[in-house]
């Protein structure tokens, strides 16, 4: 009888312990998130390159909801499918300039203005049959117009926060770059004409990159495995390479790192965070400061290729300018991330996930998101919120 009683107490204790652990891990964070007050902040997002999965701005909207930043007046959460200015893939419609209302905005974020492209009618039926054949594309919608740039500059004159990132400065199909130059002047940067991307498999590169390589070197494309492809827009008189291929043998184990500084926006980010997506090479004006840099880690053969192309191995990643560093330019596709929506309403999910991704190698943007982008955006949102409170 005594033994049965002890066994019952022992079993009961185990059950209570397990139930308590499950409650702490799975229930309490959701309760904390629910009980935390909402924080009104007027955020205006411009995205002209939106795909059906909304990847170009999806992680940004995830952060807004996770930290409970809501639309002033209504207290509604921001919706990644409708609360932005640009292209709407579900209805294949575009925003009109009259919708670019920035006068009450606290934070403006240009995630991508590259645009949406389509195939000419005569190529439609070949698109899936001949994926390796070069098919010309036509710009349907994209770039910044003069009227849009007028509104953005007017917003800048208010002294509020603004962010722009790759790809807002470069568009191969726009001959008139006047508006891009105006945007560069606003953020204190200048696009040099060189951009790159990491690939897990170089053979999955876009057809136009392969065509450019074959035209330049008079050799067929024969690359596979991980590596970097850097394309450079050159003057016709420049004889240096216009395409640089860094294969696995040219690179260190982790080819690109983000190196941070002691800037307050980066106080919670980690140093030497791997980066695995698009990046661009910038020049920076004296009016701006570089607070984070990309580093390409090469073997000797890779360094020789970079040198021959006139490319630095260390170059700006995050640039700040303006009073209180209220303007930021990201020289990478930072907001383009897949984020698990299940964790949106999980209080302090970043504490768990940032530790998890410290223990193993992932060759995508997951680690970058949790260990660099998220903590940086946390500080930026906080400053925007503080400025909003002071201005009202």
Coordinates of C-alpha atoms in Angstrom, one line a residue:
X1 CA 0.0 0.0 0.0
X2 CA 2.8 2.4 1.0
X3 CA 4.7 1.5 -2.2
X4 CA 1.7 2.2 -4.4
X5 CA 1.2 5.5 -2.7
X6 CA 4.8 6.5 -3.3
X7 CA 4.5 5.4 -7.0
X8 CA 1.4 7.5 -7.3
X9 CA 3.1 10.5 -5.8
X10 CA 6.2 10.0 -8.0
X11 CA 4.1 9.6 -11.2
X12 CA 1.9 12.6 -10.2
X13 CA 5.1 14.7 -9.7
X14 CA 6.4 13.8 -13.2
X15 CA 3.1 14.6 -14.9
X16 CA 3.0 18.0 -13.1
X17 CA 6.6 18.7 -14.0
X18 CA 6.0 17.9 -17.7
X19 CA 2.8 19.9 -17.8
X20 CA 4.5 22.9 -16.2
X21 CA 7.4 22.7 -18.6
X22 CA 5.0 22.5 -21.6
X23 CA 3.0 25.5 -20.2
X24 CA 6.2 27.5 -19.7
X25 CA 7.6 26.7 -23.2
X26 CA 4.4 26.7 -25.3
X27 CA 1.7 28.6 -23.5
X28 CA 3.3 31.4 -21.5
X29 CA 5.1 33.1 -24.5
X30 CA 1.8 33.4 -26.3
X31 CA 0.1 34.8 -23.2
X32 CA 2.9 37.3 -22.8
X33 CA 2.7 38.3 -26.4
X34 CA -1.1 38.8 -26.2
X35 CA -0.9 40.8 -23.0
X36 CA 1.9 43.2 -24.3
X37 CA 0.4 46.5 -25.4
X38 CA 0.3 47.4 -29.1
X39 CA 2.6 50.2 -30.3
X40 CA 1.2 52.6 -32.9
X41 CA 3.8 53.4 -35.6
X42 CA 3.0 54.6 -39.1
X43 CA 5.2 52.5 -41.4
X44 CA 5.0 53.0 -45.2
X45 CA 6.5 50.2 -47.4
X46 CA 7.3 50.6 -51.1
X47 CA 7.8 47.3 -52.9
X48 CA 7.5 47.2 -56.7
X49 CA 8.9 43.6 -57.1
X50 CA 6.4 41.7 -55.1
X51 CA 6.0 38.0 -55.9
X52 CA 3.2 35.6 -55.0
X53 CA 4.9 34.7 -51.7
X54 CA 5.6 38.4 -50.8
X55 CA 9.1 37.4 -49.9
X56 CA 10.5 40.9 -50.8
X57 CA 8.9 42.3 -47.7
X58 CA 7.5 39.4 -45.8
X59 CA 10.0 39.3 -42.9
X60 CA 9.6 43.1 -42.4
X61 CA 5.8 42.6 -41.8
X62 CA 6.6 39.6 -39.6
X63 CA 8.7 41.9 -37.4
X64 CA 6.0 44.5 -37.2
X65 CA 3.4 42.0 -36.0
X66 CA 5.8 40.1 -33.7
X67 CA 6.7 43.4 -31.9
X68 CA 3.1 44.6 -32.1
X69 CA 3.6 47.7 -34.1
X70 CA 0.2 48.6 -35.4
X71 CA -1.4 51.2 -37.6
X72 CA -2.2 54.4 -35.7
X73 CA -5.9 55.2 -35.4
X74 CA -7.2 51.7 -36.1
X75 CA -4.6 49.6 -34.1
X76 CA -4.8 47.0 -36.9
X77 CA -1.8 44.9 -37.6
X78 CA 0.0 45.5 -40.9
X79 CA -1.0 43.1 -43.6
X80 CA 1.8 41.9 -46.0
X81 CA -0.7 41.4 -48.8
X82 CA -2.2 44.9 -48.9
X83 CA -0.5 47.4 -46.7
X84 CA 2.3 48.6 -49.0
X85 CA 2.8 50.6 -52.2
X86 CA 3.7 48.8 -55.4
X87 CA 2.7 45.7 -57.3
X88 CA -0.1 43.4 -56.1
X89 CA 0.4 39.9 -57.6
X90 CA -3.0 38.5 -56.6
X91 CA -4.9 41.1 -58.7
X92 CA -2.0 42.0 -61.0
X93 CA -2.6 45.7 -60.3
X94 CA -0.2 48.5 -59.4
X95 CA -0.5 51.4 -56.9
X96 CA -1.3 54.8 -58.2
X97 CA 0.8 57.8 -57.3
X98 CA -2.2 59.3 -55.4
X99 CA -1.7 56.5 -52.9
X100 CA 1.8 57.6 -52.0
X101 CA 0.7 59.6 -48.9
X102 CA 3.8 60.1 -46.7
X103 CA 3.0 63.2 -44.7
X104 CA 2.0 61.3 -41.5
X105 CA 4.5 58.5 -41.9
X106 CA 7.1 57.8 -39.1
X107 CA 9.2 55.3 -41.0
X108 CA 9.5 54.9 -44.8
X109 CA 11.0 51.6 -46.1
X110 CA 11.9 51.0 -49.8
X111 CA 12.3 47.2 -50.0
X112 CA 12.6 47.0 -53.8
X113 CA 11.8 49.1 -56.8
X114 CA 13.4 46.9 -59.5
X115 CA 10.0 46.1 -60.9
X116 CA 7.9 43.4 -62.6
X117 CA 8.8 41.9 -66.0
X118 CA 6.9 39.9 -68.5
X119 CA 7.5 37.8 -71.6
X120 CA 6.3 39.1 -75.0
X121 CA 3.2 37.3 -76.2
X122 CA 4.9 35.2 -78.7
X123 CA 7.2 33.6 -76.1
X124 CA 4.4 32.6 -73.6
X125 CA 4.0 29.0 -74.7
X126 CA 7.7 28.4 -74.7
X127 CA 8.4 29.6 -71.2
X128 CA 8.1 26.2 -69.5
X129 CA 9.4 24.1 -72.4
X130 CA 12.7 25.9 -73.0
X131 CA 13.9 27.3 -69.7
X132 CA 17.5 27.5 -70.8
X133 CA 16.7 29.5 -74.0
X134 CA 17.2 33.2 -73.7
X135 CA 13.7 34.9 -73.7
X136 CA 13.6 38.7 -73.8
X137 CA 11.5 40.3 -71.1
X138 CA 9.8 43.6 -71.0
X139 CA 9.3 45.9 -68.0
X140 CA 5.7 46.1 -67.0
X141 CA 6.1 48.2 -63.9
X142 CA 9.1 49.4 -61.8
X143 CA 11.7 52.0 -61.1
X144 CA 10.9 55.3 -59.4
X145 CA 9.1 58.1 -61.3
X146 CA 9.9 61.7 -60.9
X147 CA 6.6 62.3 -59.1
X148 CA 7.3 59.5 -56.7
X149 CA 10.8 60.8 -56.0
X150 CA 9.3 64.3 -55.4
X151 CA 7.1 62.8 -52.6
X152 CA 10.0 60.8 -51.1
X153 CA 12.2 64.0 -51.0
X154 CA 9.4 65.9 -49.5
X155 CA 9.1 63.2 -46.8
X156 CA 12.8 63.4 -46.2
X157 CA 12.5 67.2 -45.5
X158 CA 10.3 66.3 -42.5
X159 CA 13.4 64.8 -40.8
X160 CA 11.8 61.4 -40.2
X161 CA 13.4 57.9 -40.6
X162 CA 13.9 56.3 -44.0
X163 CA 15.4 53.0 -45.2
X164 CA 16.2 51.8 -48.7
X165 CA 17.9 48.6 -49.7
X166 CA 18.9 46.4 -52.7
X167 CA 17.4 46.7 -55.3
X168 CA 16.4 50.3 -55.4
X169 CA 19.4 51.9 -57.2
X170 CA 20.0 49.6 -60.2
X171 CA 17.7 48.9 -63.1
X172 CA 19.3 47.6 -66.3
X173 CA 16.2 48.5 -68.4
X174 CA 16.0 52.2 -67.4
X175 CA 18.2 54.5 -69.5
X176 CA 17.4 57.6 -67.5
X177 CA 18.8 57.2 -64.0
X178 CA 17.9 60.7 -62.8
X179 CA 15.5 59.4 -60.1
X180 CA 18.0 56.8 -59.0
X181 CA 20.7 59.5 -58.6
X182 CA 18.3 61.6 -56.5
X183 CA 17.7 58.6 -54.2
X184 CA 21.5 58.0 -54.0
X185 CA 22.0 61.7 -53.0
X186 CA 19.3 61.3 -50.3
X187 CA 21.1 58.3 -48.7
X188 CA 24.7 59.5 -49.3
X189 CA 25.6 56.5 -51.5
X190 CA 26.4 55.8 -55.2
X191 CA 25.9 52.4 -56.9
X192 CA 29.1 51.5 -58.7
X193 CA 27.6 49.2 -61.3
X194 CA 28.7 45.9 -59.6
X195 CA 26.4 43.4 -57.9
X196 CA 26.7 39.8 -56.8
X197 CA 25.0 36.9 -55.4
X198 CA 25.8 33.6 -53.6
X199 CA 24.7 30.4 -55.2
X200 CA 24.5 26.9 -53.7
X201 CA 24.8 25.7 -57.3
X202 CA 26.3 28.0 -59.8
X203 CA 24.5 26.2 -62.6
X204 CA 21.2 27.7 -61.4
X205 CA 22.3 31.2 -62.3
X206 CA 20.1 33.3 -64.5
X207 CA 20.3 32.8 -68.3
X208 CA 21.5 36.4 -68.8
X209 CA 24.4 35.9 -66.5
X210 CA 25.5 32.8 -68.4
X211 CA 25.1 34.6 -71.7
X212 CA 27.2 37.5 -70.5
X213 CA 29.9 35.1 -69.4
X214 CA 29.9 33.2 -72.7
X215 CA 30.0 36.5 -74.6
X216 CA 32.9 37.8 -72.6
X217 CA 35.1 34.7 -72.4
X218 CA 34.0 33.0 -75.6
X219 CA 33.6 29.8 -73.6
X220 CA 30.5 27.7 -72.7
X221 CA 29.2 28.0 -69.2
X222 CA 30.5 25.0 -67.2
X223 CA 30.1 25.9 -63.5
X224 CA 28.5 24.0 -60.7
X225 CA 28.7 23.8 -56.9
X226 CA 28.7 26.7 -54.5
X227 CA 30.1 30.1 -55.4
X228 CA 29.6 33.8 -56.1
X229 CA 28.7 35.5 -59.3
X230 CA 29.5 39.2 -59.6
X231 CA 28.3 41.2 -62.7
X232 CA 29.7 44.6 -63.5
X233 CA 28.4 47.3 -65.8
X234 CA 31.4 48.6 -67.7
X235 CA 32.1 51.4 -70.2
X236 CA 32.9 50.0 -73.6
X237 CA 36.5 51.3 -73.2
X238 CA 37.0 49.3 -70.0
X239 CA 38.8 46.0 -70.7
X240 CA 38.4 44.5 -67.2
X241 CA 36.1 41.5 -66.7
X242 CA 32.4 42.2 -66.7
X243 CA 31.5 38.9 -65.0
X244 CA 33.5 37.4 -62.1
X245 CA 32.9 33.8 -61.1
X246 CA 34.3 32.7 -57.7
X247 CA 34.0 29.0 -57.5
X248 CA 34.3 26.9 -54.3
X249 CA 38.0 26.5 -54.8
X250 CA 38.4 30.3 -54.9
X251 CA 36.5 30.9 -51.6
X252 CA 36.9 30.2 -47.9
X253 CA 34.4 27.8 -46.2
X254 CA 32.0 30.6 -45.5
X255 CA 32.5 33.1 -48.4
X256 CA 30.7 36.3 -47.2
X257 CA 30.5 37.7 -43.7
X258 CA 28.9 40.8 -42.3
X259 CA 31.2 42.7 -40.0
X260 CA 29.5 45.2 -37.6
X261 CA 30.7 48.1 -35.6
X262 CA 29.9 49.7 -32.2
X263 CA 27.0 51.6 -33.6
X264 CA 23.9 51.6 -31.4
X265 CA 21.7 50.1 -34.2
X266 CA 24.1 47.1 -34.2
X267 CA 24.5 46.7 -30.4
X268 CA 22.6 43.4 -30.3
X269 CA 23.8 42.0 -33.6
X270 CA 26.6 39.5 -33.9
X271 CA 29.9 39.9 -35.7
X272 CA 31.0 37.7 -38.7
X273 CA 27.4 36.7 -39.5
X274 CA 27.3 34.7 -42.8
X275 CA 25.4 36.3 -45.7
X276 CA 24.0 34.2 -48.6
X277 CA 22.1 36.4 -51.0
X278 CA 22.3 39.5 -53.3
X279 CA 24.7 42.3 -52.5
X280 CA 26.0 45.4 -54.3
X281 CA 29.1 47.5 -54.3
X282 CA 28.7 51.1 -53.2
X283 CA 30.7 54.3 -52.9
X284 CA 29.8 56.4 -49.9
X285 CA 29.7 60.2 -49.7
X286 CA 31.4 62.2 -46.9
X287 CA 27.9 63.0 -45.5
X288 CA 27.3 59.3 -44.6
X289 CA 29.0 56.6 -42.5
X290 CA 29.5 52.9 -42.9
X291 CA 28.5 51.0 -39.8
X292 CA 28.7 47.4 -41.2
X293 CA 30.7 45.9 -44.0
X294 CA 30.6 42.8 -46.2
X295 CA 33.8 40.8 -46.3
X296 CA 34.4 38.2 -49.1
X297 CA 36.9 35.6 -47.8
X298 CA 38.9 34.3 -50.7
X299 CA 41.7 31.9 -51.3
X300 CA 44.6 33.3 -53.3
X301 CA 43.0 32.4 -56.7
X302 CA 39.8 34.3 -55.7
X303 CA 41.7 37.4 -54.5
X304 CA 43.5 37.5 -57.9
X305 CA 40.1 37.4 -59.7
X306 CA 38.7 40.2 -57.5
X307 CA 41.9 42.3 -58.0
X308 CA 41.8 41.8 -61.8
X309 CA 38.2 43.1 -61.9
X310 CA 39.0 46.1 -59.7
X311 CA 36.7 44.9 -56.9
X312 CA 37.4 45.3 -53.1
X313 CA 36.9 42.3 -50.8
X314 CA 35.6 44.5 -48.1
X315 CA 32.8 47.0 -49.0
X316 CA 29.8 48.8 -47.3
X317 CA 26.8 46.8 -46.2
X318 CA 24.9 49.3 -43.9
X319 CA 25.3 53.0 -44.4
X320 CA 23.7 55.7 -42.2
X321 CA 23.3 59.4 -42.8
X322 CA 21.2 62.4 -41.6
X323 CA 20.7 63.8 -38.1
X324 CA 20.6 61.0 -35.5
X325 CA 21.4 58.6 -38.3
X326 CA 17.8 58.7 -39.4
X327 CA 18.5 57.4 -42.9
X328 CA 19.8 53.9 -43.6
X329 CA 20.8 52.1 -46.8
X330 CA 21.3 48.4 -46.9
X331 CA 23.5 47.2 -49.7
X332 CA 21.9 43.7 -49.7
X333 CA 18.5 42.1 -50.1
X334 CA 18.0 42.2 -46.3
X335 CA 14.2 42.1 -46.1
X336 CA 13.9 39.1 -48.5
X337 CA 13.6 36.2 -46.0
X338 CA 11.3 33.3 -45.3
X339 CA 10.1 33.5 -41.7
X340 CA 8.0 30.9 -39.9
X341 CA 4.6 32.5 -39.3
X342 CA 3.8 30.1 -36.4
X343 CA 6.3 32.0 -34.2
X344 CA 4.9 35.5 -35.0
X345 CA 2.9 35.6 -31.8
X346 CA 5.5 33.9 -29.7
X347 CA 7.0 36.3 -27.2
X348 CA 10.8 36.7 -27.4
X349 CA 11.1 34.0 -30.1
X350 CA 14.3 35.7 -31.2
X351 CA 16.0 34.7 -27.9
X352 CA 15.4 31.0 -28.6
X353 CA 16.0 31.1 -32.4
X354 CA 19.2 33.2 -32.3
X355 CA 20.8 30.7 -30.0
X356 CA 19.6 27.7 -32.1
X357 CA 21.2 29.0 -35.2
X358 CA 24.6 29.4 -33.4
X359 CA 25.1 25.7 -33.3
X360 CA 25.0 24.7 -37.0
X361 CA 25.8 25.9 -40.5
X362 CA 22.9 27.0 -42.7
X363 CA 23.6 28.3 -46.2
X364 CA 20.6 30.6 -46.5
X365 CA 19.4 33.8 -45.0
X366 CA 17.9 32.2 -41.8
X367 CA 20.9 32.8 -39.6
X368 CA 21.4 36.3 -41.0
X369 CA 17.8 37.1 -40.2
X370 CA 17.9 36.1 -36.5
X371 CA 21.4 37.2 -35.7
X372 CA 21.7 40.5 -37.7
X373 CA 18.6 41.8 -39.4
X374 CA 16.2 41.2 -36.5
X375 CA 18.3 42.8 -33.7
X376 CA 19.2 45.7 -36.0
X377 CA 15.6 46.4 -37.0
X378 CA 14.6 46.2 -33.3
X379 CA 16.8 49.2 -32.6
X380 CA 15.6 51.1 -35.7
X381 CA 12.0 50.6 -34.9
X382 CA 12.7 51.8 -31.3
X383 CA 14.2 55.0 -32.6
X384 CA 11.4 55.6 -35.0
X385 CA 8.9 55.1 -32.2
X386 CA 10.8 57.5 -29.9
X387 CA 10.9 60.2 -32.6
X388 CA 7.2 59.7 -33.2
X389 CA 6.4 60.3 -29.5
X390 CA 8.5 63.5 -29.5
X391 CA 6.9 64.8 -32.6
X392 CA 3.3 64.5 -31.2

